[in-house]
Amino acid sequence: MDVMEILKAYAEEIDVVIDDSLSKLEPESLYESSEYLIKAGGKKFRPALTLLSCQAVGGKPEKALKAAAAIELTHTFSLIHDDIMDNDDTRRGKPAVHKVWGEPLAILAGDSLFAKSFELLSQSAEDNIAYERVVDALQVLTNSCINICEGQALDMAFEDTFNVTKDEYMNMIYKKTGDLITASTTIGAIMGGASSNEIQALRTYGKQIGLAFQIQDDYIDLTGDESIGKPVGSDLVEGKKTLMVVYALEKANKEDHDRLVELLEANDESIIPEAMEILEKYGAINYARSKAYDCVIESKQALSILPDSDAKDALFKLADFVFTRKS
Amino acid sequence: MDVMEILKAYAEEIDVVIDDSLSKLEPESLYESSEYLIKAGGKKFRPALTLLSCQAVGGKPEKALKAAAAIELTHTFSLIHDDIMDNDDTRRGKPAVHKVWGEPLAILAGDSLFAKSFELLSQSAEDNIAYERVVDALQVLTNSCINICEGQALDMAFEDTFNVTKDEYMNMIYKKTGDLITASTTIGAIMGGASSNEIQALRTYGKQIGLAFQIQDDYIDLTGDESIGKPVGSDLVEGKKTLMVVYALEKANKEDHDRLVELLEANDESIIPEAMEILEKYGAINYARSKAYDCVIESKQALSILPDSDAKDALFKLADFVFTRKS
């Protein structure tokens, strides 16, 4: 199976669990606004990681199904609230939740998904999972949720400054995006009955592909296609401090540094070619590519303690996919 | 001890747990915006219920301390998001969080409190609570969070219609406000090691005072002082469907019904005396008072299976307080 087939196979199962949970929401407007973005697609990358991690340690995937759905709900909650905060109009090529339903209901839809996420995780106990493991998984997920909030707050704080170091950027982006991917694999391992060594291995795997995932996101923005609903180079126009930008600002001479800042502050599409040129001149794009590649290598190495299996093989493929995907 | 002394004694302990948890948030702006409303005061009524319920079933209050703090954080999260949704400018006599910090950070502060709430609850396991009880408590809290979202969505949906029955009103208000009070007592009992009968008794107690609490809130708005930061009669000016309004609309003849709707739609302070007159004419205020009183009686009856104790005595006092409080 190729990666897309793997993801698709799991996505259908996850969708059933999610719909079963959300369909109980009332009134209708809350159900519809909560489910809208989930129905709009999405790769269901995180829940697939959870199910595969569970299987890679010898667990049956059914044991991690509710937890996997919980992680997708947490992810969706954060997208809905982020789009309000960032005033983004589109998501997954469709109008954002707050554009369709208004801000009050969008806030509430996010809150409902957040609550439903913890409800589903707690219901894992019904699938013959030891209570101690449910509480462990809960702690991993809550920690991720706190990190998501902190990451978004740091991201907003970075909007007003060009004094962001690579380490600060990596910390922010790990919290905002990477840690939930780490939680996806860690919780899958916990639900699968993993030993603490195995949990640690899948945590490292998740952490590394989480970092690669976000670097690739920023890379796609500079080079990729427009099918994900964002124009190429939009991060530059918005003056976003991506890893490439932060790296170039660190390496550039004063003249190029100041010019890049000027371009990033212009908020105009015409700056894209010149900004790209400065990034290329200092090797920022190659740097980001090689950083992402290192993460993928490290993620695979972490899995060496696990026996060979189809699930482990699929996790390898997903690691490569993170580095090669175009959307 | 009178009620205010009871609440104050517990509030200090709760504040320490909350500050210890929130102070770990970064960046500073997220910590400050998250803690702002908690520092602005509040009676800490819910966490006191949790600690007292724990004690009333023979548990040490330390066992429920993290859970009690968790419930206060959930309550605060919902206030912050509600104020954004309802576009309310003040809370606890001070500018609302979104007025001080802006909407994006206010959304995030709410989300952080939500996440911290579940973090604290999950950390109860460290206080020698059986994992099964932690998961039980988690399910009670998640259920409340979902109800809070549904209650708020129903409340917003009611804004556009005067066709709201008493049952629909009571369902909405129970979800929005009452269920977290029910969770406060239920979780306290769970953490205190209660039997299922005792848990059920404290659940009933919490449910009944939760209902009385909200009816009293609406009653205070019509009669009470302005020290809570809301002018007397503001619910009428805003056209809110309180129990009194819903009752009067059900009982009134066509002429009075239509006139009351007209007044409630006017959005003008001058309508208060005439609207009050119609409510009085149909006994709506007496109805609400007697309904709240019935709830208080029922709440106390539920506790009859518990042995006498200072904690039980304090829970009785809190039930009376709910009915007699002026703010």
XYZ file of C-alpha atoms in Angstrom:
654
model
C 0.000 0.000 0.000
C 1.224 3.480 -0.711
C 0.852 6.247 1.843
C -2.369 7.644 0.465
C -3.993 4.211 0.564
C -2.825 3.709 4.155
C -4.260 7.058 5.203
C -7.506 6.488 3.336
C -8.062 3.068 4.902
C -7.799 4.509 8.393
C -9.656 7.745 7.624
C -12.922 5.912 7.014
C -12.838 4.171 10.388
C -11.942 7.399 12.156
C -14.755 9.285 10.425
C -17.314 6.799 11.747
C -16.126 7.223 15.344
C -16.055 11.008 15.029
C -19.470 11.262 13.433
C -20.968 8.968 16.043
C -19.594 11.250 18.757
C -20.426 14.619 17.194
C -23.908 13.671 15.996
C -25.062 13.765 19.617
C -24.408 17.525 19.811
C -27.388 19.868 20.037
C -28.631 22.233 18.695
C -28.202 21.340 15.019
C -26.126 24.485 14.405
C -23.487 23.317 16.895
C -23.324 19.860 15.333
C -23.047 21.248 11.818
C -20.408 23.863 12.636
C -18.387 21.299 14.617
C -18.429 18.692 11.881
C -18.007 21.043 8.920
C -14.196 21.142 8.847
C -13.877 17.409 9.478
C -16.168 16.715 6.529
C -14.130 19.172 4.436
C -11.415 16.530 4.186
C -7.976 16.535 5.689
C -5.522 13.693 5.427
C -6.263 12.246 8.893
C -2.502 11.954 9.216
C -2.414 12.123 13.030
C -5.014 9.452 13.776
C -3.326 7.138 11.251
C -0.112 7.602 13.237
C -1.964 6.660 16.417
C -3.418 3.471 14.945
C -0.123 2.453 13.333
C 1.820 3.129 16.551
C -0.624 0.941 18.436
C -0.132 -1.852 15.900
C 3.641 -1.400 15.756
C 3.860 -2.388 19.435
C 1.590 -5.388 18.896
C -1.747 -3.845 19.899
C -5.010 -4.241 18.043
C -5.913 -0.985 16.263
C -9.461 -1.049 17.722
C -7.913 -0.301 21.104
C -6.609 3.039 19.858
C -9.575 4.004 17.693
C -11.242 6.382 20.155
C -7.889 7.913 21.079
C -7.071 8.393 17.391
C -10.399 10.138 16.824
C -9.728 12.258 19.930
C -6.456 13.461 18.444
C -8.101 14.412 15.160
C -10.720 16.396 17.118
C -8.005 18.212 19.077
C -6.259 19.035 15.802
C -9.504 20.307 14.256
C -10.356 22.385 17.331
C -6.989 24.138 17.056
C -7.440 24.839 13.329
C -10.861 26.433 13.913
C -9.634 28.698 16.715
C -6.379 29.545 14.896
C -8.317 30.643 11.828
C -10.350 33.050 13.965
C -7.247 34.415 15.703
C -5.270 34.756 12.478
C -8.305 36.047 10.599
C -7.788 33.449 7.863
C -10.647 33.168 5.395
C -10.094 29.694 3.998
C -9.116 26.239 5.216
C -8.848 23.063 3.170
C -9.876 25.095 0.134
C -13.211 26.067 1.679
C -14.398 29.065 3.702
C -13.152 28.868 7.303
C -15.673 27.867 10.001
C -15.973 31.425 11.334
C -16.654 32.708 7.810
C -19.585 30.304 7.401
C -21.010 30.291 10.934
C -19.755 33.550 12.457
C -17.192 33.918 15.228
C -19.364 33.049 18.244
C -20.418 29.682 16.854
C -16.894 29.016 15.553
C -15.457 29.580 19.038
C -18.091 27.219 20.396
C -17.533 24.599 17.700
C -13.847 24.570 18.639
C -14.673 24.291 22.332
C -17.071 21.421 21.633
C -14.452 19.505 19.660
C -11.981 20.090 22.485
C -14.449 18.649 25.013
C -15.452 15.780 22.716
C -11.803 14.944 22.287
C -11.376 14.335 26.018
C -14.686 12.523 26.166
C -13.561 10.075 23.490
C -10.199 9.542 25.133
C -11.833 8.821 28.484
C -14.184 6.346 26.784
C -11.135 4.310 25.740
C -11.497 2.669 29.129
C -14.501 0.830 27.641
C -12.193 -0.863 25.130
C -10.465 -2.892 27.799
C -7.617 -0.430 28.332
C -6.237 -0.260 31.878
C -7.339 2.901 33.695
C -3.713 3.769 34.380
C -2.997 3.841 30.656
C -6.046 6.021 30.003
C -4.764 8.519 32.588
C -1.269 8.369 31.039
C -2.742 9.085 27.613
C -4.821 11.876 29.085
C -1.712 13.522 30.496
C 0.020 13.325 27.125
C -2.972 14.901 25.377
C -3.489 17.686 27.935
C 0.187 18.519 27.727
C -0.143 18.792 23.949
C -3.168 21.036 24.240
C -1.295 23.384 26.550
C 1.616 23.390 24.117
C -0.701 24.170 21.205
C -1.971 27.243 23.081
C 1.527 28.330 24.045
C 2.810 27.777 20.512
C 0.029 29.887 19.039
C 0.647 32.645 21.630
C 4.374 32.606 20.810
C 3.579 32.675 17.096
C 1.390 35.755 17.610
C 4.104 37.361 19.758
C 6.644 36.740 16.969
C 4.497 38.745 14.553
C 5.794 41.967 16.057
C 9.516 41.206 15.992
C 12.265 40.041 13.652
C 14.454 39.098 16.622
C 13.596 35.419 16.597
C 16.397 32.868 16.857
C 16.325 29.416 15.245
C 15.923 27.851 18.680
C 13.011 30.111 19.543
C 11.415 29.307 16.201
C 11.917 25.574 16.665
C 10.455 25.757 20.179
C 7.413 27.691 18.976
C 6.727 25.439 16.034
C 7.239 22.286 18.072
C 4.656 23.450 20.565
C 2.201 24.672 17.964
C 2.340 21.704 15.606
C 4.945 19.115 16.505
C 3.800 18.144 19.945
C 0.361 16.908 18.867
C 2.082 14.672 16.309
C 4.300 13.413 19.131
C 1.144 12.816 21.176
C -0.411 10.884 18.267
C 2.329 8.275 18.250
C 2.871 8.256 22.020
C -0.796 7.689 22.786
C -1.031 4.991 20.114
C 1.833 3.177 21.823
C 0.258 3.585 25.270
C -3.066 2.190 24.053
C -1.293 -0.679 22.303
C 0.166 -1.864 25.608
C 3.725 -0.754 24.857
C 6.619 -0.998 27.336
C 8.136 2.290 28.456
C 11.035 1.785 26.007
C 8.623 1.301 23.154
C 6.607 4.351 24.210
C 9.826 6.370 24.260
C 10.770 5.117 20.780
C 7.433 6.133 19.310
C 7.594 9.443 21.141
C 10.958 10.178 19.493
C 9.642 9.040 16.123
C 6.641 11.347 16.498
C 8.712 14.278 17.668
C 11.078 14.047 14.729
C 8.430 13.684 12.043
C 6.471 16.466 13.750
C 9.393 18.815 13.271
C 9.947 17.639 9.691
C 6.228 18.070 9.026
C 6.200 21.738 9.954
C 9.428 22.563 8.137
C 7.931 20.899 5.079
C 4.747 22.953 5.511
C 6.793 26.129 5.299
C 8.803 24.728 2.383
C 5.627 23.875 0.465
C 4.421 27.424 0.937
C 7.521 28.660 -0.924
C 7.500 26.062 -3.671
C 4.301 24.054 -3.651
C 1.024 24.063 -5.476
C -2.031 26.100 -4.647
C -4.388 23.180 -4.183
C -4.217 23.430 -0.393
C -5.954 26.774 -0.675
C -2.985 29.026 0.002
C -1.147 30.969 -2.737
C 2.580 30.199 -3.164
C 4.737 32.543 -1.096
C 1.884 33.686 1.123
C 4.056 33.236 4.233
C 6.528 35.789 2.831
C 3.733 38.237 2.031
C 2.391 37.827 5.565
C 5.926 38.343 6.953
C 5.821 34.972 8.741
C 8.983 33.930 10.542
C 9.479 30.513 9.032
C 12.661 28.518 9.664
C 13.953 29.690 6.286
C 13.361 33.337 7.122
C 14.832 33.056 10.607
C 17.911 31.289 9.219
C 18.438 33.872 6.464
C 18.053 36.756 8.918
C 20.706 35.151 11.133
C 23.164 34.558 8.278
C 22.626 37.659 6.117
C 24.934 40.696 6.073
C 23.425 43.891 7.397
C 22.297 45.133 4.011
C 20.490 41.914 3.050
C 19.106 41.516 6.570
C 17.544 44.962 6.547
C 16.266 44.538 3.009
C 14.629 41.205 3.875
C 12.953 42.790 6.903
C 11.721 45.601 4.666
C 10.294 43.132 2.147
C 8.608 41.048 4.838
C 6.995 44.138 6.296
C 5.660 45.341 2.938
C 2.680 42.967 2.936
C 2.707 42.912 -0.872
C 2.858 40.012 -3.331
C 5.440 41.748 -5.483
C 8.152 41.115 -2.878
C 8.121 37.333 -3.359
C 10.841 37.011 -6.035
C 13.348 39.281 -4.288
C 12.712 37.729 -0.861
C 13.171 34.263 -2.398
C 16.462 35.438 -3.876
C 17.800 36.463 -0.470
C 16.669 33.152 1.057
C 18.450 31.263 -1.747
C 21.589 33.419 -1.480
C 22.122 32.346 2.135
C 21.169 28.737 1.536
C 18.093 29.012 3.758
C 15.972 26.680 1.680
C 18.691 24.027 1.507
C 19.184 24.402 5.244
C 15.508 23.758 5.927
C 15.464 20.775 3.569
C 18.483 19.226 5.218
C 17.093 19.882 8.699
C 13.844 18.170 7.759
C 15.775 15.275 6.227
C 17.811 14.815 9.429
C 14.553 14.627 11.390
C 13.206 11.920 9.091
C 16.403 9.855 9.466
C 16.280 10.222 13.244
C 12.602 9.276 13.334
C 13.325 6.002 11.561
C 16.309 5.212 13.752
C 14.107 5.502 16.823
C 11.981 2.612 15.577
C 14.940 0.207 15.394
C 13.983 -1.376 18.737
C 10.628 -2.523 17.319
C 10.218 -5.845 15.516
C 9.531 -5.673 11.781
C 5.851 -5.450 10.894
C 3.516 -3.981 8.321
C 2.749 -1.182 10.771
C 6.428 -0.340 11.250
C 6.859 -0.380 7.496
C 3.926 2.007 7.127
C 5.437 4.343 9.760
C 8.644 4.403 7.683
C 6.625 5.294 4.599
C 4.824 8.057 6.485
C 8.167 9.503 7.587
C 9.281 9.665 3.955
C 5.916 11.086 2.987
C 6.333 13.943 5.461
C 9.523 14.941 3.669
C 8.293 14.479 0.110
C 4.659 15.590 0.227
C 3.645 18.537 -1.908
C 0.462 19.497 -0.062
C -18.627 29.808 60.188
C -20.926 31.695 57.866
C -20.978 31.009 54.144
C -18.606 33.786 53.196
C -16.038 32.528 55.704
C -16.373 28.984 54.378
C -15.866 30.157 50.806
C -12.946 32.396 51.738
C -11.144 29.633 53.629
C -11.233 27.351 50.604
C -10.583 30.097 48.050
C -7.075 30.688 49.341
C -6.070 27.042 48.978
C -7.576 26.865 45.500
C -5.783 30.030 44.409
C -2.415 28.511 45.328
C -3.065 25.392 43.236
C -4.309 27.445 40.298
C -1.435 29.909 40.374
C 1.078 27.083 40.615
C -0.442 25.541 37.498
C -0.913 28.692 35.424
C 2.439 30.260 36.275
C 4.100 27.657 34.054
C 2.404 29.113 30.950
C 4.530 30.950 28.403
C 4.765 33.562 26.972
C 4.031 36.041 29.760
C 1.049 37.440 27.846
C -0.674 34.049 27.900
C -0.070 33.622 31.616
C -1.332 37.109 32.430
C -4.446 36.891 30.259
C -5.256 33.422 31.640
C -4.882 34.443 35.270
C -6.486 37.888 34.989
C -10.106 36.864 35.587
C -9.182 34.456 38.381
C -7.307 37.253 40.159
C -10.308 39.544 39.595
C -12.109 37.673 42.373
C -15.118 35.433 42.115
C -16.617 33.523 45.000
C -14.912 30.189 44.204
C -18.302 28.667 44.896
C -17.809 25.582 42.709
C -14.433 24.460 44.090
C -15.754 24.931 47.620
C -18.587 22.550 46.713
C -16.035 20.032 45.465
C -13.965 20.145 48.641
C -17.032 19.997 50.893
C -18.525 17.093 48.935
C -15.245 15.214 49.306
C -15.310 15.817 53.059
C -19.017 15.027 53.405
C -18.312 11.458 52.259
C -15.375 11.136 54.647
C -12.512 12.048 52.290
C -9.630 14.365 53.086
C -10.078 17.648 51.195
C -6.473 17.489 49.874
C -7.588 14.597 47.684
C -10.017 16.831 45.823
C -7.881 19.972 45.701
C -6.610 19.559 42.134
C -10.069 18.545 40.934
C -11.596 21.576 42.665
C -9.076 23.871 40.976
C -9.826 22.130 37.665
C -13.504 22.950 38.015
C -12.781 26.618 38.730
C -10.593 26.728 35.601
C -13.360 25.186 33.505
C -15.783 27.762 34.880
C -13.371 30.614 34.128
C -12.694 29.327 30.618
C -16.412 29.389 29.880
C -16.817 32.939 31.225
C -13.981 34.234 29.034
C -15.340 32.647 25.860
C -18.954 33.582 26.676
C -17.968 37.224 27.104
C -16.415 37.205 23.621
C -19.458 35.519 22.092
C -21.962 37.753 23.872
C -19.796 40.827 23.307
C -19.959 41.671 27.016
C -17.588 44.429 28.097
C -17.321 43.756 31.822
C -17.010 40.800 34.163
C -16.669 40.887 37.937
C -16.815 44.679 37.739
C -13.695 44.849 35.550
C -13.132 44.978 31.797
C -13.635 41.538 30.227
C -10.528 39.580 29.155
C -11.089 40.277 25.459
C -11.410 44.000 26.198
C -8.011 44.053 27.921
C -6.082 41.566 25.769
C -7.967 41.498 22.475
C -10.026 38.639 21.096
C -7.240 36.372 19.819
C -5.469 36.223 23.176
C -8.791 35.916 25.013
C -9.738 32.882 22.905
C -6.329 31.416 23.675
C -6.530 32.213 27.394
C -9.829 30.327 27.528
C -8.357 27.395 25.619
C -5.365 27.307 27.968
C -7.588 27.242 31.052
C -9.606 24.450 29.457
C -6.440 22.409 28.859
C -5.021 23.226 32.298
C -8.278 22.091 33.834
C -7.883 18.594 32.392
C -4.203 18.593 33.248
C -4.979 19.280 36.902
C -7.705 16.670 37.011
C -5.395 14.054 35.521
C -2.738 14.956 38.088
C -5.162 13.941 40.841
C -3.770 10.453 40.293
C -0.641 11.683 42.114
C -2.735 12.263 45.251
C -3.319 8.570 45.774
C -6.638 8.467 43.932
C -7.396 5.220 42.113
C -6.996 5.570 38.336
C -10.557 4.339 37.857
C -11.856 7.236 39.931
C -9.752 9.715 37.966
C -11.270 8.405 34.727
C -14.771 8.573 36.267
C -14.164 12.186 37.294
C -12.801 12.939 33.840
C -15.989 11.635 32.244
C -18.107 13.812 34.513
C -16.056 16.901 33.656
C -15.980 16.279 29.902
C -19.718 15.761 29.935
C -20.120 19.105 31.693
C -17.894 20.843 29.172
C -19.959 19.498 26.303
C -23.115 20.647 28.097
C -21.648 24.120 28.636
C -21.057 24.426 24.876
C -24.522 23.111 24.051
C -26.144 25.384 26.634
C -24.401 28.420 25.219
C -25.376 27.436 21.650
C -29.007 26.977 22.741
C -28.899 30.321 24.565
C -27.683 32.014 21.393
C -30.360 30.219 19.345
C -33.040 31.446 21.794
C -32.034 35.043 21.090
C -33.979 34.958 17.840
C -37.242 33.520 19.117
C -39.885 34.061 21.791
C -41.150 30.510 21.329
C -39.249 29.025 24.234
C -41.052 26.744 26.664
C -40.233 26.443 30.365
C -38.800 22.976 29.735
C -36.594 24.225 26.927
C -35.435 27.084 29.129
C -34.686 24.759 32.044
C -32.785 22.372 29.742
C -30.704 25.214 28.298
C -29.883 26.772 31.623
C -29.072 23.430 33.213
C -26.574 22.691 30.470
C -25.073 26.161 30.467
C -24.715 26.635 34.212
C -26.228 23.877 36.291
C -24.295 20.913 35.049
C -20.875 22.237 36.078
C -22.248 22.756 39.590
C -23.481 19.157 39.477
C -20.010 18.130 38.338
C -18.458 20.063 41.233
C -20.239 18.006 43.858
C -20.135 14.723 41.922
C -16.378 14.918 41.363
C -15.789 15.883 44.989
C -17.658 12.759 46.056
C -15.728 10.582 43.585
C -12.394 11.907 44.842
C -13.489 11.439 48.450
C -13.967 7.711 47.891
C -17.777 7.791 47.976
C -19.995 4.780 47.313
C -22.232 4.962 44.262
C -25.210 5.884 46.467
C -23.264 8.737 48.010
C -22.105 9.922 44.582
C -25.731 9.884 43.433
C -26.821 11.875 46.511
C -24.235 14.580 45.900
C -25.071 14.620 42.202
C -28.724 15.314 43.050
C -27.712 17.947 45.600
C -25.500 19.649 42.997
C -28.137 19.459 40.286
C -30.790 21.065 42.466
C -28.634 23.901 43.761
C -27.337 24.415 40.227
C -30.872 25.062 39.033
C -31.644 27.285 42.025
C -28.391 29.157 41.404
C -29.312 30.163 37.885
C -32.914 31.076 38.712
C -31.524 33.258 41.505
C -29.072 34.850 39.041
C -31.997 35.920 36.883
C -33.975 37.058 39.951
C -31.059 39.189 41.163
C -30.925 40.870 37.776
C -34.516 42.040 38.272
C -34.200 43.080 41.887
C -30.595 43.049 43.037
C -27.811 45.561 43.487
C -25.404 46.760 40.833
C -22.235 45.655 42.597
C -21.853 42.616 40.328
C -21.256 44.997 37.447
C -24.635 44.646 35.740
C -27.412 47.273 35.937
C -30.748 46.132 37.412
C -33.124 44.894 34.712
C -30.403 44.495 32.092
C -31.772 41.068 31.137
C -35.102 42.684 30.190
C -33.354 45.365 28.153
C -31.367 42.667 26.347
C -34.574 40.705 25.774
C -33.172 37.636 27.552
C -35.502 34.691 27.953
C -35.225 34.148 31.677
C -37.491 31.707 33.519
C -39.642 34.677 34.582
C -40.045 35.896 31.034
C -40.741 32.441 29.614
C -43.336 31.815 32.348
C -45.084 35.146 31.784
C -45.163 34.620 28.013
C -46.789 31.225 28.588
C -49.410 32.581 31.015
C -50.217 35.985 29.551
C -53.288 36.758 27.455
C -52.627 37.658 23.841
C -52.503 41.396 24.457
C -50.024 41.184 27.329
C -47.990 38.519 25.518
C -47.564 40.661 22.436
C -46.826 43.768 24.486
C -44.150 41.953 26.495
C -42.523 40.719 23.280
C -42.610 44.284 21.954
C -40.958 45.610 25.129
C -38.288 42.906 25.109
C -37.462 43.680 21.501
C -37.139 47.428 22.115
C -33.633 47.207 23.578
C -34.290 50.310 25.681
C -33.992 50.913 29.421
C -37.295 52.736 29.598
C -39.197 49.446 29.151
C -38.113 48.033 32.524
C -41.050 49.265 34.700
C -43.780 48.148 32.285
C -42.131 44.792 31.609
C -41.786 44.259 35.376
C -45.483 45.037 35.756
C -46.457 42.305 33.287
C -44.130 39.803 35.013
C -45.726 40.684 38.375
C -49.267 40.520 36.968
C -48.820 36.864 35.998
C -46.927 35.934 39.149
C -43.762 35.173 37.202
C -41.425 36.416 39.895
C -43.185 34.459 42.628
C -43.119 31.406 40.380
C -39.355 31.646 39.930
C -38.809 32.176 43.667
C -40.890 29.166 44.551
C -39.218 27.027 41.894
C -35.783 27.976 43.283
C -36.992 27.250 46.812
C -38.215 23.781 45.800
C -34.787 23.056 44.352
C -33.099 24.064 47.602
C -35.404 21.795 49.645
C -34.779 18.904 47.280
C -31.027 19.476 47.400
C -31.013 19.151 51.174
C -33.217 16.062 51.144
C -30.737 14.329 48.877
C -28.077 14.609 51.571
C -30.142 12.729 54.154
C -28.219 9.486 53.482
C -24.965 11.109 54.626
C -23.887 11.119 58.288
C -23.923 14.477 60.036
C -20.683 16.418 59.730
C -19.344 19.963 59.525
C -19.058 19.506 55.771
C -22.687 18.415 55.433
C -23.705 21.371 57.569
C -21.719 23.691 55.295
C -23.403 22.196 52.212
C -26.787 22.979 53.827
C -25.675 26.555 54.391
C -24.493 26.852 50.808
C -27.892 25.637 49.582
C -29.586 28.388 51.590
C -27.013 30.880 50.383
C -27.861 30.070 46.754
C -31.452 31.076 47.428
C -30.760 34.174 49.524
C -27.664 35.697 47.939
C -27.969 39.179 46.503
C -24.963 39.066 44.179
